[in-house]
Short mmCIF file of C-alpha atoms in Angstrom, two decimals:
data_model
loop_
_atom_site.label_atom_id
_atom_site.label_comp_id
_atom_site.label_asym_id
_atom_site.label_seq_id
_atom_site.Cartn_x
_atom_site.Cartn_y
_atom_site.Cartn_z
CA MET A 1 68.75 -311.16 40.08
CA ARG A 2 72.59 -311.51 40.06
CA LYS A 3 72.62 -308.97 42.84
CA ALA A 4 70.17 -310.52 44.89
CA ILE A 5 71.78 -314.06 44.72
CA LEU A 6 74.99 -312.66 45.65
CA MET A 7 73.74 -310.93 48.61
CA THR A 8 72.07 -314.15 49.68
CA SER A 9 74.75 -316.55 49.40
CA VAL A 10 77.02 -313.99 51.00
CA ALA A 11 80.16 -315.13 52.66
CA VAL A 12 81.58 -312.62 55.11
CA PHE A 13 85.46 -312.38 56.08
CA VAL A 14 87.57 -309.53 57.45
CA LEU A 15 91.20 -309.80 57.40
CA GLY A 16 93.49 -307.71 60.44
CA LEU A 17 92.02 -336.76 57.59
CA ALA A 18 89.91 -337.06 60.60
CA GLY A 19 91.62 -339.95 62.58
CA CYS A 20 90.70 -343.65 62.50
CA ALA A 21 87.35 -343.70 64.55
CA PRO A 22 84.94 -345.93 63.80
CA THR A 23 81.95 -345.24 61.94
CA ALA A 24 78.09 -346.14 61.89
CA SER A 25 76.60 -347.15 58.95
CA ALA A 26 73.42 -344.28 57.96
CA ASP A 27 70.42 -346.06 56.17
CA GLU A 28 68.66 -343.23 54.81
CA VAL A 29 64.93 -342.72 55.08
CA ARG A 30 63.84 -340.49 52.55
CA SER A 31 60.26 -339.19 52.21
CA ASP A 32 57.85 -340.41 49.49
CA VAL A 33 58.04 -336.44 48.57
CA PRO A 34 60.31 -335.35 45.74
CA ARG A 35 61.88 -332.43 45.59
CA GLU A 36 60.08 -329.85 44.02
CA THR A 37 61.61 -327.49 40.91
CA PRO A 38 59.87 -324.22 41.86
CA ALA A 39 58.77 -321.41 39.82
CA ALA A 40 60.13 -318.44 40.79
CA PRO A 41 58.44 -317.07 43.51
CA PRO A 42 56.92 -313.23 43.34
CA ALA A 43 59.87 -310.47 43.39
CA ASN A 44 58.49 -309.37 46.41
CA GLU A 45 59.33 -312.33 48.40
CA LEU A 46 62.64 -313.14 47.03
CA ALA A 47 63.47 -310.05 48.12
CA GLU A 48 62.17 -310.06 51.06
CA LEU A 49 64.42 -313.46 52.27
CA VAL A 50 67.07 -311.89 50.20
CA ASP A 51 67.14 -308.59 52.33
CA GLY A 52 66.39 -310.85 55.43
CA ASN A 53 69.67 -312.98 55.09
CA THR A 54 71.82 -310.39 54.36
CA MET A 55 70.56 -308.18 57.72
CA PHE A 56 71.01 -311.86 59.49
CA ALA A 57 74.31 -312.04 58.27
CA PHE A 58 75.72 -308.51 59.26
CA GLU A 59 74.21 -308.73 62.95
CA LEU A 60 76.05 -312.22 63.29
CA TYR A 61 78.90 -310.54 62.15
CA ARG A 62 78.40 -307.66 64.85
CA LEU A 63 78.95 -310.82 67.40
CA LEU A 64 81.15 -312.55 66.20
CA ARG A 65 83.61 -310.12 65.07
CA GLU A 66 85.22 -309.42 68.57
CA GLU A 67 86.04 -313.19 69.02
CA SER A 68 88.68 -313.15 66.02
CA ALA A 69 91.03 -310.43 64.43
CA ASN A 70 90.43 -312.52 61.15
CA LEU A 71 86.94 -313.83 60.68
CA PHE A 72 85.17 -315.99 57.86
CA PHE A 73 81.84 -317.63 57.67
CA SER A 74 78.72 -318.61 55.97
CA PRO A 75 75.46 -316.88 56.35
CA TYR A 76 73.60 -318.62 53.84
CA SER A 77 74.99 -322.21 55.31
CA ILE A 78 73.74 -321.04 58.98
CA SER A 79 70.45 -319.57 57.50
CA THR A 80 69.72 -322.78 55.56
CA ALA A 81 70.36 -324.93 58.62
CA ILE A 82 68.36 -323.05 60.87
CA ALA A 83 65.28 -323.18 58.17
CA MET A 84 64.93 -326.74 58.26
CA THR A 85 64.99 -326.96 62.13
CA TYR A 86 62.50 -323.81 61.98
CA ALA A 87 60.12 -326.08 59.71
CA GLY A 88 59.74 -328.19 62.84
CA ALA A 89 59.48 -325.25 65.44
CA ARG A 90 56.22 -324.15 67.08
CA ASN A 91 54.28 -321.06 68.98
CA GLU A 92 56.85 -318.89 70.76
CA THR A 93 59.64 -320.59 70.00
CA ALA A 94 58.74 -320.43 65.94
CA ARG A 95 58.39 -316.59 66.59
CA GLU A 96 61.68 -316.16 68.54
CA MET A 97 63.26 -317.98 65.30
CA ALA A 98 61.96 -315.89 62.64
CA ARG A 99 62.82 -312.68 64.59
CA ALA A 100 66.31 -313.62 65.26
CA MET A 101 66.76 -314.84 61.84
CA GLN A 102 64.94 -312.46 59.98
CA PHE A 103 62.60 -315.25 58.19
CA TYR A 104 59.68 -312.58 57.08
CA LEU A 105 58.35 -314.65 54.62
CA PRO A 106 55.01 -317.61 56.03
CA SER A 107 56.28 -320.56 56.69
CA ASP A 108 55.31 -322.40 53.34
CA GLY A 109 57.05 -319.38 51.03
CA LEU A 110 59.90 -319.16 52.98
CA HIS A 111 60.62 -323.09 52.54
CA GLN A 112 60.17 -322.54 48.92
CA ALA A 113 61.70 -319.22 48.45
CA PHE A 114 64.95 -321.25 50.10
CA ASN A 115 64.28 -324.16 47.39
CA TYR A 116 64.61 -321.64 44.83
CA VAL A 117 67.73 -319.71 45.79
CA ASP A 118 69.26 -322.96 46.26
CA GLN A 119 68.53 -324.43 42.78
CA GLN A 120 69.71 -321.19 41.01
CA LEU A 121 72.76 -321.34 42.72
CA ALA A 122 73.15 -324.84 41.82
CA ALA A 123 72.72 -323.89 38.20
CA ARG A 124 75.23 -321.35 38.07
CA GLY A 125 78.79 -321.51 36.52
CA GLU A 126 77.85 -324.09 33.82
CA GLY A 127 80.86 -324.27 31.40
CA ALA A 128 83.34 -321.92 33.61
CA GLN A 129 86.51 -323.10 35.27
CA GLY A 130 87.50 -323.73 38.88
CA LYS A 131 90.75 -322.25 40.21
CA ASP A 132 92.31 -326.03 39.93
CA GLU A 133 91.74 -326.24 36.14
CA GLU A 134 88.56 -329.06 37.29
CA GLY A 135 85.56 -326.65 36.07
CA PHE A 136 83.44 -324.49 38.42
CA ARG A 137 81.65 -325.86 41.55
CA LEU A 138 79.07 -324.84 43.40
CA ARG A 139 77.66 -327.06 46.13
CA VAL A 140 75.22 -327.01 48.33
CA VAL A 141 73.70 -329.84 49.88
CA ASN A 142 71.45 -330.85 53.13
CA ALA A 143 71.14 -334.14 54.92
CA ILE A 144 69.42 -334.69 58.42
CA TRP A 145 70.33 -337.73 60.94
CA GLY A 146 67.92 -339.02 63.01
CA GLN A 147 67.50 -341.59 65.96
CA LYS A 148 67.12 -345.33 64.77
CA ASP A 149 63.54 -346.28 65.66
CA TYR A 150 62.36 -342.53 66.57
CA SER A 151 59.61 -341.39 65.35
CA PHE A 152 59.25 -338.18 63.32
CA LEU A 153 56.32 -336.51 61.88
CA PRO A 154 55.86 -337.52 57.96
CA ASP A 155 55.01 -333.78 57.44
CA TYR A 156 58.15 -332.47 58.81
CA LEU A 157 60.22 -334.86 56.58
CA ASP A 158 57.81 -333.99 54.11
CA VAL A 159 59.01 -330.13 53.96
CA LEU A 160 62.58 -331.10 54.02
CA ALA A 161 62.48 -333.42 50.99
CA ARG A 162 60.01 -331.02 48.98
CA ASN A 163 62.23 -327.97 49.66
CA TYR A 164 65.45 -328.74 51.05
CA GLY A 165 66.29 -332.31 49.17
CA ALA A 166 67.39 -333.54 52.33
CA GLY A 167 66.32 -337.39 53.52
CA LEU A 168 66.63 -338.65 56.86
CA ARG A 169 69.77 -340.88 57.60
CA VAL A 170 69.29 -343.30 60.59
CA LEU A 171 72.14 -343.35 63.19
CA ASP A 172 72.29 -345.08 66.44
CA PHE A 173 73.20 -342.24 68.92
CA ARG A 174 71.72 -343.76 72.01
CA SER A 175 74.08 -347.05 71.73
CA ALA A 176 77.12 -345.20 69.27
CA PRO A 177 77.05 -341.58 69.40
CA GLU A 178 80.84 -340.91 68.91
CA PRO A 179 80.51 -343.42 65.59
CA SER A 180 77.73 -341.59 64.52
CA ARG A 181 79.52 -337.93 65.41
CA VAL A 182 82.44 -339.66 62.88
CA THR A 183 79.95 -340.47 60.25
CA ILE A 184 78.62 -337.17 60.06
CA ASN A 185 81.78 -335.25 60.11
CA LYS A 186 83.11 -338.03 57.36
CA TRP A 187 79.77 -337.15 55.08
CA VAL A 188 80.73 -333.17 55.43
CA GLU A 189 84.46 -333.76 54.70
CA GLN A 190 82.95 -335.53 51.45
CA GLN A 191 81.10 -332.70 50.48
CA THR A 192 83.46 -330.40 50.96
CA GLU A 193 86.31 -331.52 49.10
CA SER A 194 88.16 -332.32 52.69
CA ARG A 195 87.77 -328.71 53.36
CA ILE A 196 86.02 -329.15 56.35
CA LYS A 197 86.94 -331.93 58.98
CA ASP A 198 85.92 -332.86 61.97
CA LEU A 199 82.83 -330.21 61.94
CA ILE A 200 81.33 -331.38 65.25
CA PRO A 201 83.34 -331.50 68.00
CA GLN A 202 83.84 -334.68 70.58
CA GLY A 203 81.02 -334.73 73.15
CA ALA A 204 78.51 -332.32 70.97
CA ILE A 205 76.69 -335.50 70.33
CA ASP A 206 75.75 -337.79 73.11
CA SER A 207 72.78 -340.65 74.18
CA MET A 208 70.49 -338.04 74.32
CA THR A 209 70.60 -336.84 70.60
CA ARG A 210 67.70 -337.28 68.29
CA LEU A 211 68.51 -335.75 65.09
CA VAL A 212 71.13 -333.59 63.56
CA LEU A 213 70.74 -331.38 60.51
CA THR A 214 73.56 -330.55 58.64
CA ASN A 215 74.08 -327.79 55.27
CA ALA A 216 77.48 -328.43 53.53
CA VAL A 217 78.53 -325.79 50.87
CA TYR A 218 81.42 -325.74 48.53
CA PHE A 219 82.57 -323.06 46.36
CA ASN A 220 85.49 -323.23 43.88
CA ALA A 221 85.91 -320.58 40.87
CA ALA A 222 88.44 -319.34 38.78
CA TRP A 223 88.96 -315.41 38.33
CA GLN A 224 87.55 -314.02 35.11
CA SER A 225 91.12 -312.11 34.82
CA GLN A 226 93.58 -314.11 36.56
CA PHE A 227 96.66 -312.86 38.45
CA GLN A 228 99.95 -313.70 37.26
CA LYS A 229 102.25 -315.75 39.98
CA ASP A 230 105.20 -314.39 38.40
CA ALA A 231 104.16 -310.59 39.42
CA THR A 232 103.01 -311.74 42.77
CA THR A 233 105.97 -310.43 45.45
CA GLN A 234 106.08 -310.11 49.40
CA GLY A 235 104.72 -306.51 50.53
CA GLU A 236 103.46 -304.81 53.42
CA PHE A 237 99.96 -305.36 54.15
CA HIS A 238 98.77 -302.90 57.46
CA LEU A 239 96.66 -304.04 60.37
CA GLY A 240 93.99 -302.80 62.16
CA ASP A 241 96.25 -302.09 65.22
CA GLY A 242 98.81 -299.81 62.89
CA GLY A 243 101.37 -302.70 62.62
CA THR A 244 102.36 -304.43 59.44
CA VAL A 245 102.96 -308.20 58.32
CA MET A 246 104.68 -308.78 54.97
CA VAL A 247 102.60 -311.25 52.71
CA PRO A 248 102.26 -312.46 49.00
CA MET A 249 100.62 -309.45 47.06
CA MET A 250 99.01 -310.22 43.99
CA ARG A 251 99.11 -307.55 41.35
CA GLN A 252 97.39 -306.92 37.91
CA THR A 253 96.14 -304.32 35.83
CA GLU A 254 92.41 -304.42 34.50
CA SER A 255 89.28 -303.42 34.85
CA PHE A 256 86.82 -304.31 37.23
CA GLY A 257 83.80 -302.82 39.20
CA TYR A 258 84.84 -299.92 41.20
CA GLY A 259 82.84 -297.41 43.46
CA LYS A 260 83.83 -295.52 46.32
CA SER A 261 81.60 -294.42 49.33
CA ASP A 262 82.04 -292.52 52.64
CA GLY A 263 84.84 -293.90 54.23
CA PHE A 264 85.72 -296.81 52.09
CA GLN A 265 86.66 -297.86 48.47
CA VAL A 266 84.57 -301.00 46.62
CA VAL A 267 86.30 -303.34 44.11
CA GLU A 268 84.40 -306.40 42.26
CA LEU A 269 86.41 -308.94 41.38
CA PRO A 270 83.95 -311.66 38.59
CA TYR A 271 84.95 -315.43 38.63
CA ASP A 272 84.78 -316.98 35.34
CA GLY A 273 81.41 -317.36 33.70
CA ASP A 274 80.57 -313.94 35.36
CA GLU A 275 77.65 -315.16 37.24
CA MET A 276 79.59 -315.29 40.73
CA SER A 277 82.15 -312.21 41.79
CA MET A 278 83.99 -311.39 45.36
CA VAL A 279 83.12 -307.97 46.49
CA ILE A 280 85.90 -306.48 48.82
CA LEU A 281 85.09 -303.37 50.73
CA LEU A 282 88.62 -301.39 51.67
CA PRO A 283 88.41 -298.82 54.34
CA ASP A 284 90.11 -295.76 54.30
CA ASP A 285 93.38 -295.38 56.75
CA GLY A 286 92.50 -295.57 60.23
CA ARG A 287 89.03 -296.36 59.40
CA LEU A 288 88.23 -299.98 59.52
CA ARG A 289 87.06 -300.36 63.04
CA GLU A 290 84.35 -297.42 62.26
CA LEU A 291 83.50 -299.46 58.61
CA ALA A 292 83.31 -302.75 61.05
CA GLY A 293 81.09 -301.46 63.10
CA ALA A 294 78.72 -299.65 60.71
CA LEU A 295 78.70 -302.48 58.14
CA ASP A 296 74.81 -303.64 57.97
CA ALA A 297 72.79 -304.59 54.83
CA ASP A 298 72.11 -300.87 53.48
CA VAL A 299 76.05 -300.31 53.36
CA LEU A 300 76.80 -303.26 51.50
CA ARG A 301 73.65 -302.49 49.09
CA GLY A 302 75.18 -299.13 48.56
CA ALA A 303 78.45 -300.36 48.26
CA VAL A 304 77.50 -302.89 45.32
CA ASP A 305 74.98 -300.16 43.62
CA SER A 306 77.98 -297.60 43.59
CA LEU A 307 80.08 -300.12 41.22
CA HIS A 308 80.97 -299.05 37.58
CA ARG A 309 83.32 -300.47 35.41
CA THR A 310 87.04 -298.83 35.34
CA ARG A 311 90.56 -299.54 35.23
CA LEU A 312 92.44 -300.40 37.98
CA ALA A 313 96.30 -301.20 39.09
CA LEU A 314 94.94 -303.45 41.42
CA THR A 315 97.21 -305.32 44.19
CA MET A 316 95.59 -307.10 47.16
CA PRO A 317 96.92 -310.08 49.30
CA GLY A 318 96.77 -313.95 48.50
CA PHE A 319 95.66 -315.80 52.03
CA THR A 320 93.79 -318.70 53.21
CA MET A 321 91.69 -318.57 56.28
CA GLU A 322 89.59 -321.12 58.78
CA SER A 323 87.09 -320.07 61.62
CA SER A 324 85.28 -322.27 63.99
CA PHE A 325 82.37 -321.79 66.49
CA SER A 326 79.78 -322.63 68.50
CA LEU A 327 76.66 -320.55 67.72
CA LYS A 328 74.86 -321.07 70.50
CA ASP A 329 75.26 -318.01 72.73
CA ALA A 330 75.31 -315.56 69.37
CA LEU A 331 71.97 -316.77 68.63
CA SER A 332 70.48 -316.56 71.69
CA ALA A 333 71.74 -313.14 71.81
CA LEU A 334 69.68 -312.68 68.41
CA GLY A 335 66.57 -313.36 70.31
CA MET A 336 66.47 -317.36 69.73
CA GLU A 337 66.04 -318.33 73.11
CA SER A 338 63.41 -320.59 74.05
CA ALA A 339 65.15 -323.11 71.16
CA PHE A 340 67.69 -323.59 73.20
CA ALA A 341 66.12 -324.26 76.80
CA PRO A 342 64.74 -327.68 77.80
CA GLY A 343 61.40 -327.66 78.70
CA ALA A 344 60.76 -324.21 77.07
CA ALA A 345 61.42 -325.17 73.52
CA ASP A 346 58.77 -326.55 71.55
CA PHE A 347 59.56 -328.46 68.74
CA SER A 348 56.41 -330.31 68.41
CA GLY A 349 56.39 -330.00 64.73
CA MET A 350 58.90 -332.69 64.73
CA ASP A 351 57.68 -335.25 66.70
CA GLY A 352 54.35 -334.55 68.01
CA THR A 353 56.22 -333.71 71.43
CA ARG A 354 57.97 -330.92 73.29
CA ASP A 355 60.81 -333.31 74.32
CA LEU A 356 63.20 -331.64 71.63
CA TYR A 357 65.62 -328.29 72.23
CA VAL A 358 68.37 -327.44 70.31
CA GLY A 359 71.39 -328.55 72.37
CA ASP A 360 74.07 -326.58 69.74
CA VAL A 361 74.96 -324.95 66.67
CA VAL A 362 78.12 -325.59 65.09
CA HIS A 363 79.95 -323.94 62.14
CA LYS A 364 83.25 -324.44 60.14
CA ALA A 365 84.17 -322.01 57.23
CA PHE A 366 87.49 -322.17 55.01
CA VAL A 367 88.82 -319.65 52.40
CA GLU A 368 91.57 -319.78 50.08
CA VAL A 369 92.43 -316.92 47.69
CA ASP A 370 95.40 -316.78 45.19
CA GLU A 371 95.97 -315.50 41.75
CA ALA A 372 93.78 -318.49 40.03
CA GLY A 373 90.76 -318.04 42.01
CA THR A 374 89.08 -318.79 45.51
CA GLU A 375 88.25 -321.93 47.03
CA ALA A 376 85.74 -321.79 50.06
CA ALA A 377 83.72 -324.35 52.03
CA ALA A 378 81.46 -324.04 55.32
CA ALA A 379 79.31 -326.41 57.11
CA THR A 380 76.79 -326.31 59.80
CA ALA A 381 75.53 -328.37 62.14
CA VAL A 382 72.28 -328.50 64.34
CA ILE A 383 72.15 -330.68 67.12
CA MET A 384 68.88 -331.40 68.85
CA GLN A 385 68.52 -333.40 72.18
CA ALA A 386 66.06 -334.92 74.11
CA THR A 387 64.90 -333.45 77.53
CA ALA A 388 66.54 -335.96 80.07
CA MET A 389 63.57 -337.70 81.66
CA PRO A 390 63.34 -337.26 85.76
CA ALA A 391 65.51 -339.73 87.90
CA ASP A 392 63.10 -342.45 89.55
CA PRO A 393 62.12 -340.94 93.17
CA ILE A 394 63.81 -341.90 95.99
CA GLU A 395 61.64 -344.32 98.49
CA VAL A 396 60.85 -342.32 101.69
CA THR A 397 58.35 -343.66 104.05
CA ILE A 398 57.59 -342.24 107.33
CA ASP A 399 55.79 -344.89 109.89
#
């Protein structure tokens, strides 16, 4: 189970205070349906969710890795936000989303499996330490933000309440798009302990926005075996292009999970409590591009399966990394095309009409690794727009 959850919640990284704008108040309109505490799904259904999420992670990685030499993102956050959106998709739009996201389970089973994994993650790390000595934290939260007086279907709100704990928070995008944007961003900032700020950029929300679905993830954990700060010294880190930079290199000799595959080594560093870990793939000299191109779910699975406990003299860099993306082009390239197309998108499961489409999917992620452990955060927002009403016709009378 530990490996399954680890792969489902994988965050991928590769090494090579908002201003004083006014906020809008958000009243919460919750479904009467409480969040379920589901029993464990059948093993094959859990495996299908895990495998699908992991395959999506690496498909998306292939598209994003060319944009930046250093890359960090949370596929789990993205998958969760899109799953909430998928609950309202119908017909070809739903089929395209399922293929792009690699959602293989029937809709009800999919949302129940996400709910189960989410609550299993929330139960991790009880009594463990965070890197800041304030206790282990793994927080996954969801919220949806809807236009005031807009009618959403009760069945849709029930699915989100039952499986994602997401209540509908009411804003007035029509009259106050900018204060509404600031309100959502402030919520994300609070949920991620100020590590994700300004998730939604200016202009992404306007008077035609009708619904915003958000997911936020925050992680703070101490290493099971911490590095001693006095052992850290500046050292050379070799870049993919053959150059070098000087970075703080942490050192310790300890027993860790270790494996070796064709072209790379694998190291697993457990966090305090031994329920979560960081898995590092280290390519052999000159084979970074080869590994990056070949990386997929099977490679990761083989790497994890190769791990065995052995004593290592480990040297690794401390680092901080941030990334932000608009995922519209990447998700379209994966086959999720009609969702972004006004008139073609079918999200009638949200409001009973075909007036809504996805305007954009935005994502931000942060990670800091040091001698004490790891702090990481990520957030995703799916912005649903209303199709613009056609302008009144110009009257022309030929008389």
